[in-house]
XYZ file of C-alpha atoms in Angstrom:
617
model
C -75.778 306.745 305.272
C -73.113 307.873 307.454
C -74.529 306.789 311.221
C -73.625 310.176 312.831
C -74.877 312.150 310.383
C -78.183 310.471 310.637
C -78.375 311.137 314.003
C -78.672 314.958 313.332
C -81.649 314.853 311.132
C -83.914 315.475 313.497
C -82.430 318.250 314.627
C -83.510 320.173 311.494
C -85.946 321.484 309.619
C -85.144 319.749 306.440
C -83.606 316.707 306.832
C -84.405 315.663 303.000
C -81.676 317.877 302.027
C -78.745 315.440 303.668
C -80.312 312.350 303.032
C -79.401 311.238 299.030
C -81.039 308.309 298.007
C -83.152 309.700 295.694
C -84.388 308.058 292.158
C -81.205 308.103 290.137
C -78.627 308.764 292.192
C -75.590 307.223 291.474
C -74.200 304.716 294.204
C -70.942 302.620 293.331
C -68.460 300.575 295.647
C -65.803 303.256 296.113
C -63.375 300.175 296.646
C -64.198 299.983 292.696
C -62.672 303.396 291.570
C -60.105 305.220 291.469
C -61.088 308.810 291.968
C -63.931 310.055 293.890
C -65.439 313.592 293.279
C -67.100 316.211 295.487
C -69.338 317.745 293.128
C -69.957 321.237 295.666
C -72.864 323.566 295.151
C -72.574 326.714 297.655
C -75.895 327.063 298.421
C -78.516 324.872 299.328
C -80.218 321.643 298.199
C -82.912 323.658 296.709
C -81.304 326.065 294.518
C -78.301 323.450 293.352
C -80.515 320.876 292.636
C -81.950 322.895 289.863
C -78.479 323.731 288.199
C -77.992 322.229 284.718
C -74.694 322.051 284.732
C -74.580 320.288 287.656
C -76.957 317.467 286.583
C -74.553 317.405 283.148
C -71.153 316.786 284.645
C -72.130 314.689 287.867
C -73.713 311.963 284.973
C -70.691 312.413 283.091
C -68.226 311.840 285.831
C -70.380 308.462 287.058
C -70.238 307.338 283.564
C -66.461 306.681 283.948
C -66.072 303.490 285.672
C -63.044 304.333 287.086
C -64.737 307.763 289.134
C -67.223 308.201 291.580
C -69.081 311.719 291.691
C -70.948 312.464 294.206
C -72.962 316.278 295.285
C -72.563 317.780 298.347
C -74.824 321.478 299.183
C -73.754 324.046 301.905
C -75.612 323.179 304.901
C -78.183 325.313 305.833
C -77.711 327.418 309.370
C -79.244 324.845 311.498
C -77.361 321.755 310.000
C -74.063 323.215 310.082
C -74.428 324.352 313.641
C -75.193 321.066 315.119
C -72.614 319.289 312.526
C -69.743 321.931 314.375
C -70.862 321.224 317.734
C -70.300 317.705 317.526
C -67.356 318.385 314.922
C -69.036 316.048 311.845
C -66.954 317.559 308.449
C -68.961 318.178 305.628
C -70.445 315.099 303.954
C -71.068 313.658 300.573
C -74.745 312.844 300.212
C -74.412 309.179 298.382
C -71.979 307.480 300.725
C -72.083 310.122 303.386
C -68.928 309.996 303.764
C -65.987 313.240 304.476
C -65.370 314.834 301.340
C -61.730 315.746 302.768
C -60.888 312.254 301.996
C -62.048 312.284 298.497
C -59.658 313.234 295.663
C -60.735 315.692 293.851
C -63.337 318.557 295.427
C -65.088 320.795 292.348
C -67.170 323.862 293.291
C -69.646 325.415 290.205
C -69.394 329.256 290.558
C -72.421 330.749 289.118
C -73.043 334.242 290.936
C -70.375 336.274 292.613
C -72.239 335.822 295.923
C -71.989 332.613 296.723
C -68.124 333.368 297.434
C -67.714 332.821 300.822
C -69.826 329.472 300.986
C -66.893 328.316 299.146
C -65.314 329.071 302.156
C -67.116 327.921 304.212
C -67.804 324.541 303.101
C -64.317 324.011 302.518
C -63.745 325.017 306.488
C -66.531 322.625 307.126
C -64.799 319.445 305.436
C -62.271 320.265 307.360
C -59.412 321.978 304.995
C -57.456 324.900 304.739
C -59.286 327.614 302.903
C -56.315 328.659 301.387
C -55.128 326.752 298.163
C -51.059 327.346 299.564
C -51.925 325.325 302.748
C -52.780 322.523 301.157
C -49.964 321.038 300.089
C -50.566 317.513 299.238
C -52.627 316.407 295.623
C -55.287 315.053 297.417
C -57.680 316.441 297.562
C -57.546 318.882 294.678
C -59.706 321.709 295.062
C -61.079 323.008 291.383
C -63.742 325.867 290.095
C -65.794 325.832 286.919
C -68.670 328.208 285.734
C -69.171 331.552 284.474
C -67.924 333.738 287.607
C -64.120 331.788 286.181
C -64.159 335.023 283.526
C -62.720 336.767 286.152
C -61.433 334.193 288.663
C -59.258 336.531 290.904
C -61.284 337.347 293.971
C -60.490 333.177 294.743
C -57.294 332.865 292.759
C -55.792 331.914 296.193
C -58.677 329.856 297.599
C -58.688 327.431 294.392
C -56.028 325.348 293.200
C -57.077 324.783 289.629
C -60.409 326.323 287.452
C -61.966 325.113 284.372
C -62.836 327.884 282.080
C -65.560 327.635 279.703
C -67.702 324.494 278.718
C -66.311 321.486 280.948
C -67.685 318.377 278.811
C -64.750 317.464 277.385
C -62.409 318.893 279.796
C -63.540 317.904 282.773
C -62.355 314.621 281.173
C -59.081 315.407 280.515
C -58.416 316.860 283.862
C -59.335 313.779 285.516
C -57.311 311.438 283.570
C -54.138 314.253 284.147
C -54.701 313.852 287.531
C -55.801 309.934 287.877
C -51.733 309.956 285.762
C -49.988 311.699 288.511
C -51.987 310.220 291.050
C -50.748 307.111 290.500
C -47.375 307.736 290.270
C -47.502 309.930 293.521
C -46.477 312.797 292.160
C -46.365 315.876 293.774
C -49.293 318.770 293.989
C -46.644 321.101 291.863
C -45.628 319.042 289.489
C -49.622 318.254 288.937
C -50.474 321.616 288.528
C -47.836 322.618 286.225
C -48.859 319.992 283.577
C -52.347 320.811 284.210
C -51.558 324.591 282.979
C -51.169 322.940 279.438
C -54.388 321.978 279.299
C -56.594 324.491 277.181
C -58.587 325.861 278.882
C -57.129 325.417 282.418
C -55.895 328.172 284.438
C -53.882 327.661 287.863
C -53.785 331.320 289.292
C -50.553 330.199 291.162
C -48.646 330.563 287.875
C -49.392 334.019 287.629
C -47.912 336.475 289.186
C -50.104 339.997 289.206
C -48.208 343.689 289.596
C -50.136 346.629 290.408
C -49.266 350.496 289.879
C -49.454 352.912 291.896
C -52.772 353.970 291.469
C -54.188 350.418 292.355
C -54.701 349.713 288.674
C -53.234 345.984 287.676
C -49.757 347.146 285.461
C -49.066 343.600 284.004
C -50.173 339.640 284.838
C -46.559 337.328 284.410
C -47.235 333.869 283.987
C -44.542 331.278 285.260
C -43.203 327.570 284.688
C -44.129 327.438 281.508
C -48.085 328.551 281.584
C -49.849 330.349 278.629
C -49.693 333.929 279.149
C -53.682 333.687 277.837
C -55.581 331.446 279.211
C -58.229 330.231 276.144
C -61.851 329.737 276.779
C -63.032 326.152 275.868
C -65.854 325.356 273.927
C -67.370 321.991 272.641
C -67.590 322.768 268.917
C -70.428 319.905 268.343
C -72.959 320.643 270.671
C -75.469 318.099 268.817
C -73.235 315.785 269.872
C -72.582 316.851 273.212
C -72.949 314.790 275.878
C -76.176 315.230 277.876
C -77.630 312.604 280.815
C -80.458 310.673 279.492
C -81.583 310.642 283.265
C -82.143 313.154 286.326
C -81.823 313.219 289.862
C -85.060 313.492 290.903
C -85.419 315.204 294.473
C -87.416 313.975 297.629
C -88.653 317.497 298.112
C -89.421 320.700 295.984
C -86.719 322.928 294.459
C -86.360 325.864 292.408
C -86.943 324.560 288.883
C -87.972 320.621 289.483
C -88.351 319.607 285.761
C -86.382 318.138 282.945
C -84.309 320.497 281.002
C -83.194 320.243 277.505
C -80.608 322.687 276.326
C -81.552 323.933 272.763
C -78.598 326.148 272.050
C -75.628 327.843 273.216
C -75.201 331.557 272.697
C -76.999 334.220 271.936
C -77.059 336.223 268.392
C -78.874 339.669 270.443
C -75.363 341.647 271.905
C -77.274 343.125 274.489
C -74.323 345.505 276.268
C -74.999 344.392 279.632
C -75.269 340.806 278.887
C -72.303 338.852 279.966
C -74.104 335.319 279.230
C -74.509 336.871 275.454
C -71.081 337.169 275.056
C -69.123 334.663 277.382
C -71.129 331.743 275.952
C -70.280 332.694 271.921
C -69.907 330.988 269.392
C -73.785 330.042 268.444
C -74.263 326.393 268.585
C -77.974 325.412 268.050
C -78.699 321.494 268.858
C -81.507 319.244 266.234
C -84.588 319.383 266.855
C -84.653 315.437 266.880
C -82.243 314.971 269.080
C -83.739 317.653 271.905
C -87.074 315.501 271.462
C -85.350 312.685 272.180
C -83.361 313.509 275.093
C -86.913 314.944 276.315
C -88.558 311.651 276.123
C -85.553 310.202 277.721
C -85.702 312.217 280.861
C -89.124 312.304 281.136
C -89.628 308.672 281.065
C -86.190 308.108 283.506
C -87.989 310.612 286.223
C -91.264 310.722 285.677
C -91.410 314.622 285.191
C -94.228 316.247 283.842
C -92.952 319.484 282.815
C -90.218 319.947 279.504
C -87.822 323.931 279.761
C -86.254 324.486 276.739
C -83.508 326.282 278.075
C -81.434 328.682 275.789
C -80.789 332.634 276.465
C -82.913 333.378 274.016
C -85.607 330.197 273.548
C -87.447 332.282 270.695
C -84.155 332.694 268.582
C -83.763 328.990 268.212
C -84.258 328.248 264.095
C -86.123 325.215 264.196
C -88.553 325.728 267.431
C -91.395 325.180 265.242
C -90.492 322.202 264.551
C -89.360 320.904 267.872
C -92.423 322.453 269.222
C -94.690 319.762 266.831
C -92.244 316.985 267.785
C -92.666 317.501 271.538
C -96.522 318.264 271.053
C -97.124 314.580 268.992
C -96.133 312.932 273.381
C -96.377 315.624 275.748
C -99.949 316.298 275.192
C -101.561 312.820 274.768
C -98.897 312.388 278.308
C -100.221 315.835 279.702
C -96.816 317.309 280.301
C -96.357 320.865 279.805
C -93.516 322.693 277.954
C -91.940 325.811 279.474
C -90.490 328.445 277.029
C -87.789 331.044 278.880
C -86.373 333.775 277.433
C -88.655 334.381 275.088
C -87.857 337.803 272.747
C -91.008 340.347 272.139
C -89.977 340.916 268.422
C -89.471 337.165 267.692
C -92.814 335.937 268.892
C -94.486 334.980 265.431
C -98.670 333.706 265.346
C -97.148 329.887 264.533
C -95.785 330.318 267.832
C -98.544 331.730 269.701
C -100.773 328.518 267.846
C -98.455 325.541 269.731
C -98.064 326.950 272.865
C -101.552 327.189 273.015
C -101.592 324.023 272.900
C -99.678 323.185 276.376
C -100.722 324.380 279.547
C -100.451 328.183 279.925
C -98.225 330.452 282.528
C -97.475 333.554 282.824
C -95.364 334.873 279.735
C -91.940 336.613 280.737
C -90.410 339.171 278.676
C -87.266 341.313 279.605
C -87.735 344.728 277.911
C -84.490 345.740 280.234
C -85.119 349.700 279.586
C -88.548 351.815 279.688
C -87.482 354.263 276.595
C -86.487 353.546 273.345
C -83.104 355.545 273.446
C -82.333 353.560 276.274
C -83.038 350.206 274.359
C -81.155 351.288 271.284
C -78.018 352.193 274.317
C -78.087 348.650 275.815
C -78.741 347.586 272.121
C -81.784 345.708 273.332
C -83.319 345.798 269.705
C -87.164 345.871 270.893
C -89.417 348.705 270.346
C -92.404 349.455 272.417
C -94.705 348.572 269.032
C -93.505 345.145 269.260
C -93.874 344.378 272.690
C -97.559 345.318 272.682
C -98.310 343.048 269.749
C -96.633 340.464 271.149
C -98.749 341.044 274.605
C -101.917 341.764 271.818
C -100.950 338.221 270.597
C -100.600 336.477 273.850
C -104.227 337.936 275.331
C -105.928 336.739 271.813
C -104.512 333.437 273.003
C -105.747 333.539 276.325
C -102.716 334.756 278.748
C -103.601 337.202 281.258
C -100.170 337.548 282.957
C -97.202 338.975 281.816
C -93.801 339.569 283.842
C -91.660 342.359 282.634
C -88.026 342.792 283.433
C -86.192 345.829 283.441
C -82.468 346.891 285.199
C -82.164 350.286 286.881
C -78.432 352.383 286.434
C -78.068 351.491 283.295
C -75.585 353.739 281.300
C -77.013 357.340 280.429
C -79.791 356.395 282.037
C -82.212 359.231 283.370
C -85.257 359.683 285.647
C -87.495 359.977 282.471
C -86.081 356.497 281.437
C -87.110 355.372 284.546
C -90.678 356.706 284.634
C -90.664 354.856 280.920
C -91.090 351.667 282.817
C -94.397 352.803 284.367
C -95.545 354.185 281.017
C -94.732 350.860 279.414
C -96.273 348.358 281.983
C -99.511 350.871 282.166
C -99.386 350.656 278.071
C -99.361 346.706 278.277
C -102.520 346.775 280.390
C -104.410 349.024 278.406
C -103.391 346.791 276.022
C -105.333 343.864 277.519
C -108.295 345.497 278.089
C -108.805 347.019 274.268
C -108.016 344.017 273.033
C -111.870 342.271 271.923
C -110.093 338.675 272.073
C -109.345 338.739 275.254
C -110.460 336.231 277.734
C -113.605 337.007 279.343
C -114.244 337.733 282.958
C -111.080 338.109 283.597
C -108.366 340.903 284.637
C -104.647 340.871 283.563
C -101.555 341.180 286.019
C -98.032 342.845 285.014
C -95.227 342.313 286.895
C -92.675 344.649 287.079
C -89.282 343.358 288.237
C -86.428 345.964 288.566
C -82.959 344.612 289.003
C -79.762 347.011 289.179
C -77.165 347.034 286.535
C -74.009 345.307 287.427
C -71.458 346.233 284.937
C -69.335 343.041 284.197
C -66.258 341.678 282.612
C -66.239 340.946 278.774
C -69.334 342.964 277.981
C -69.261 346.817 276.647
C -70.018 347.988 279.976
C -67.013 346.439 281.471
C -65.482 350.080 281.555
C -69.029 351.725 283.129
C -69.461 352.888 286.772
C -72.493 351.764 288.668
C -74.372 353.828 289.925
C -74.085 354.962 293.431
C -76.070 353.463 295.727
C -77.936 356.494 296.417
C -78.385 357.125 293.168
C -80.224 353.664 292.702
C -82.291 354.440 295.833
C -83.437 357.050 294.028
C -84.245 355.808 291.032
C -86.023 352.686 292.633
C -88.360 354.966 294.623
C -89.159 356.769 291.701
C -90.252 354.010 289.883
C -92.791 352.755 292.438
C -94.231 356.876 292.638
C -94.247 356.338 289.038
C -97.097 353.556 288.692
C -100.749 354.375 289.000
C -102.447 350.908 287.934
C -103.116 348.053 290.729
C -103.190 345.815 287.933
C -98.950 346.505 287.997
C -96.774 344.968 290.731
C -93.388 346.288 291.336
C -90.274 345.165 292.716
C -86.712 345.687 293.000
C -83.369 343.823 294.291
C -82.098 344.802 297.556
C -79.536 347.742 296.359
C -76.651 346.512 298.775
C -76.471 343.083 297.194
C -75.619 344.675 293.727
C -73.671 347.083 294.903
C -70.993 343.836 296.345
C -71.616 341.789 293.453
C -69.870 344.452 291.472
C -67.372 345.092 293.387
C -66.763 341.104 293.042
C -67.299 340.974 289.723
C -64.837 343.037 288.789
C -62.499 342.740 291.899
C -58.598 341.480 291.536
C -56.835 339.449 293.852
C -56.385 341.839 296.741
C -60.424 340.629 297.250
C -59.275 337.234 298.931
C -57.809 338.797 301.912
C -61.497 340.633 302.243
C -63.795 337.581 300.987
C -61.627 335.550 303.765
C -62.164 338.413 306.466
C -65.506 338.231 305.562
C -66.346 335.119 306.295
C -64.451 334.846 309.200
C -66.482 337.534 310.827
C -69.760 335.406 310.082
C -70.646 335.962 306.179
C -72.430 333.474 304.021
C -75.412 332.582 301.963
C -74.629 336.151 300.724
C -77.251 336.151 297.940
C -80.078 335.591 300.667
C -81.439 338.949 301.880
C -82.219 337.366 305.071
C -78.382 336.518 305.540
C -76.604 339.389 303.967
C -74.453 341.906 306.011
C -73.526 345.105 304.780
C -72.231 346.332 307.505
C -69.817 343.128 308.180
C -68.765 343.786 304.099
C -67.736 347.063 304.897
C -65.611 346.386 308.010
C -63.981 343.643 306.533
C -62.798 346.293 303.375
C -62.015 348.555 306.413
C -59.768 345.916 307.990
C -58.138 344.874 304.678
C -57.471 348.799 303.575
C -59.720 348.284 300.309
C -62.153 350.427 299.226
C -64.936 348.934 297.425
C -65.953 351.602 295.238
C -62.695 351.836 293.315
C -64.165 348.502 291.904
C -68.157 348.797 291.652
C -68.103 352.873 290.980
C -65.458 354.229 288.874
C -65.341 354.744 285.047
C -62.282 353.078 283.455
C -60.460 354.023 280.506
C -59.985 352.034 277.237
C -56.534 351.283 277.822
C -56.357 349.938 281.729
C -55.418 346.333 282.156
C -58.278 344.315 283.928
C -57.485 341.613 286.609
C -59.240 339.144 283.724
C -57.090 340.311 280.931
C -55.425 337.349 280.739
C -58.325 335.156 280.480
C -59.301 334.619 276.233
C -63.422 334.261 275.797
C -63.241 334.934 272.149
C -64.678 337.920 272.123
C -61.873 340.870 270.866
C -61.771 343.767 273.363
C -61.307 345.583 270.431
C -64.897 344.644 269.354
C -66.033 345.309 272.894
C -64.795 349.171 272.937
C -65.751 349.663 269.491
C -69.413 348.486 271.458
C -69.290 350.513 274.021
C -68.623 353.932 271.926
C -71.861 352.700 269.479
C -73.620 352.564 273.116
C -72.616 356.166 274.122
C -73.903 357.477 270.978
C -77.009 355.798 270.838
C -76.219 353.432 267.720
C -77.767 349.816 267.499
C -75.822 346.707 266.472
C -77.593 344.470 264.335
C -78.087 340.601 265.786
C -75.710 338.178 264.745
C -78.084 336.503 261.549
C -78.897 339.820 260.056
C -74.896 340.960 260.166
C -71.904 339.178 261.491
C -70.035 342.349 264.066
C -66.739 340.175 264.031
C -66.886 339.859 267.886
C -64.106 337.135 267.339
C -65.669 334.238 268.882
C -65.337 332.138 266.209
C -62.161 331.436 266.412
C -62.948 329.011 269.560
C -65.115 326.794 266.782
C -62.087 326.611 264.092
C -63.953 329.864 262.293
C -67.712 328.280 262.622
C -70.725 329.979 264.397
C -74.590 329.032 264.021
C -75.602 332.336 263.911
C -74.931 332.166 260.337
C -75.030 328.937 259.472
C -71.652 329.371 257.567
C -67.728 330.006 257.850
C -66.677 332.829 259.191
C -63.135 333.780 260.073
């Protein structure tokens, strides 16, 4: 460990979180390689420790023997006020050593709020914020995750991002650069050549003009870039690389398990959803080879708790089967297997038989919308009937918690939609206590959880207003008058916090001159309530001559170019205002096994998607 950093640990709370060390962490002899990697999470140990996409590219960098990867966190408020009073630049936690020196310096974007800790860590290693004030190669300052769909709010923050699924690109980026590295070529000259990577985007080959009512008129790319930039998939995912092996952390974090990632996609077209349609085509992994990679990590690190992580873990085709597999070790081992994202209407009694078989928790179901029209808007194809035989079937085998999740501001939505939510939560309870196989002696708990719509790029809602923040206000009061029962527990997300993650989520790249005010007047950890500032938000749109609500609430038309246009995810706008007129008039869209909608996507996968199990062009 890097001597002065140790001497600040204990002068905070929690030094675990700058320490490293921990069981499988990699540690090489940097005089052995020849690139080393930041690996950045903004935001703390806690939350980035439980990222899977972290834990997938730092073992896939380390198994290069020619590359180093190590992670680096944002330091919480108390570490990074004593690391600027005695001037200490943000450090890598295996060698401890100043990530400005390292060559390349990724950051994983996964929510809009966690913008200006990008800043801030780069500020804290000691480097220009600003992508054009770096000038030299090293170090190279790259983004990957979902917030790249629309990448312009830090087009001039980050030199290079990776859009879409970085196992196999991440690869090829490295070798480009460990190529131009070596024959000292210039940042320029790198970046240009990078461009021709699919899918690579450097947003200083685009040029952006704007009209003159603030709406983007046209986005010119130069030197030779693609004018669309094409999502990248990995079109074997059972072949995909995943570590055999996890980090495991000295102290608890968010989700401190192993993971096993059973499928990419989602076949449901939920309108809101941009996970459902950013991560198409459908790619569903073997059954055998998630039960072995389960073993694997469980027997590396020692965890006794399995998530089969998908967007929809239900939807998976051969869960029954994987289910028995993991059941023949986990049990006789007592480790239990957690199933998110499980659907109401795909919840069959084979199911309900194996999981009784591991070690219950509460059961979490997102109904989204408290009123059938509202469901069939948002396409969430769920009807009230199903989700109380689903809750029927989960009491008979002995749950007595249940956690719905619903979004207020949704599209059309109405104050009777909203009372809906009440009715449906009171309607699950009742449901529990008619129900004659219920467990005895005890009570049931709902949990209500009430998020606010966010309308975001590449869904059908891209072109919807949110609501007004005292609209939402509103609505979220009206909710809690709305429920009667004790036995229901309600909350909401702080209505502030939405409103500037749309306004970021759909923002162009007039946002940098406000995310970089911003921070200079004192914001970060943005997606903490505790640390969020309105008020400092505000003035820095003030100071910049931006007003947010021309990006968070106002309706756009079919035809307006978006700031993300460029950007190719496989899904066909075409298919996505075709989706958003169905929504307006109330009119479902079947899931993707019961009728192909010819979103497009698969045309990433040479014509292939899972959903069908079959060609399709």
């Amino acid at each position: 460990m890097n001597r002065e950093v140790e001497k600040l640990l204990p002068l905070v709370q929690k030094p675990a979180r700058y320490i490293g060390g921990e069981l499988n962490s990699c540690i090489k002899n940097k005089e052995d390689v020849d690139l080393r990697f930041a690996f950045c999470f903004p935001d703390s140990y806690e939350i980035g420790m439980s990222h899977l996409g972290m834990k997938i590219l730092y073992s896939l960098i380390n198994e290069r023997p020619d590359s180093w990867c190590e992670r680096v966190f944002a330091p919480w408020e108390d570490m990074e006020k004593v690391m600027r009073e005695r001037n200490i630049p943000l450090f890598a936690l295996e060698s401890g050593d100043y990530i400005k020196d390292f060559d390349v310096i990724g950051f994983t974007l996964l929510y809009e709020m966690s913008y200006t800790n990008v800043l801030n860590m780069l500020d804290l290693a000691g480097l220009p914020v600003r992508s054009a004030d770096r000038k030299s190669l090293s170090p190279l300052v790259i983004a990957g995750g979902p917030c790249v769909c629309n990448a312009e709010p830090l087009s001039e923050f980050i030199d290079v991002f990776e859009f879409g699924e970085g196992e196999e690109v991440m690869n090829e980026l490295l070798d480009l650069y460990k190529e131009y590295k070596e024959k000292n070529a210039s940042k320029d000259e790198f970046l240009v050549a990078a461009s021709k990577i699919e899918g690579i985007y450097v947003p200083s080959l685009y040029d952006v003009e704007y009209n003159g009512d603030s709406t983007v008129k046209r986005i010119v790319p130069k030197s030779g870039a693609p004018e669309k930039i094409r999502k990248r998939v990995v079109s074997d995912f059972d072949k995909c690389y995943y570590p055999d092996k996890f980090i495991v952390p000295y102290i608890d974090v968010v989700f401190d398990r192993a993971t096993a990632e059973i499928f990419r996609g989602c076949i449901r077209g939920c309108r809101f959803c941009q996970a459902g349609f950013i991560y198409r085509p459908i790619r569903e992994r073997k059954a055998d080879t998630i039960n072995e990679q389960c073993r694997a990590l469980c027997e590396t690190s020692g965890y006794d708790e399995i998530s089969l992580c998908s967007l929809s873990s239900s939807d998976y085709t051969q869960l029954p089967e994987l289910l028995s597999k993991l059941l023949d070790w986990t049990i006789p081992n007592n480790i239990n297997i957690a199933l998110p994202s499980l659907r109401a209407d795909n919840f069959p009694d084979e199911l309900v038989k194996k999981l009784n078989e591991v070690r219950r928790s509460s059961l979490t179901f997102a109904a989204e919308a408290g009123t059938q029209r509202l469901r069939d808007v948002i396409n969430k194809n769920v009807t009230e009937e199903e989700i109380l035989t689903t809750s029927a079937k989960a009491f008979a085998g002995g749950w007595t918690a249940v956690k719905l999740y619903f979004m207020l501001g949704l599209p059309t939505e109405t104050l009777e939609d909203v009372e809906g939510i009440a009715k449906l939560a009171q309607t699950v309870v009742d449901e529990f206590y008619k129900n004659p196989d219920k467990p005895k002696g005890k009570g049931v708990n709902v949990s209500v959880s009430a998020s606010s719509f966010v309308p975001k790029p590449f869904t059908p809602f891209q072109w919807e207003p949110q609501d007004t923040e005292e609209t939402l206000a509103e609505k979220q009061e009206h909710l809690k008058n709305s429920i009667t029962s004790k036995k229901i527990k309600a909350s909401c997300h702080y209505i502030p916090v939405s409103f500037m993650e749309a306004v970021l989520a759909r923002g162009d790249r007039r946002l940098c001159n406000v995310i970089e005010t911003a921070w200079r007047s004192g914001c970060k950890f943005d997606s903490w309530d505790d640390y969020f500032d309105y008020d400092k938000w505000m003035e820095a749109f003030k100071k910049c001559g931006i007003d947010p609500h021309f990006y968070a609430n106002r309706k756009r038309e079919y035809g307006e170019v978006f700031p993300w246009d460029h950007m190719d995810v496989g899904v066909r706008k075409e298919f996505l205002i075709e989706e958003n007129k169905r929504a307006h008039a109330g009119l479902t869209t079947p899931n993707c096994r019961e009728k192909c909608a010819g979103c497009g996507a698969a045309k990433l996968n040479g014509g292939k998607c899972d959903a069908m199990h079959k060609s399709m062009v």
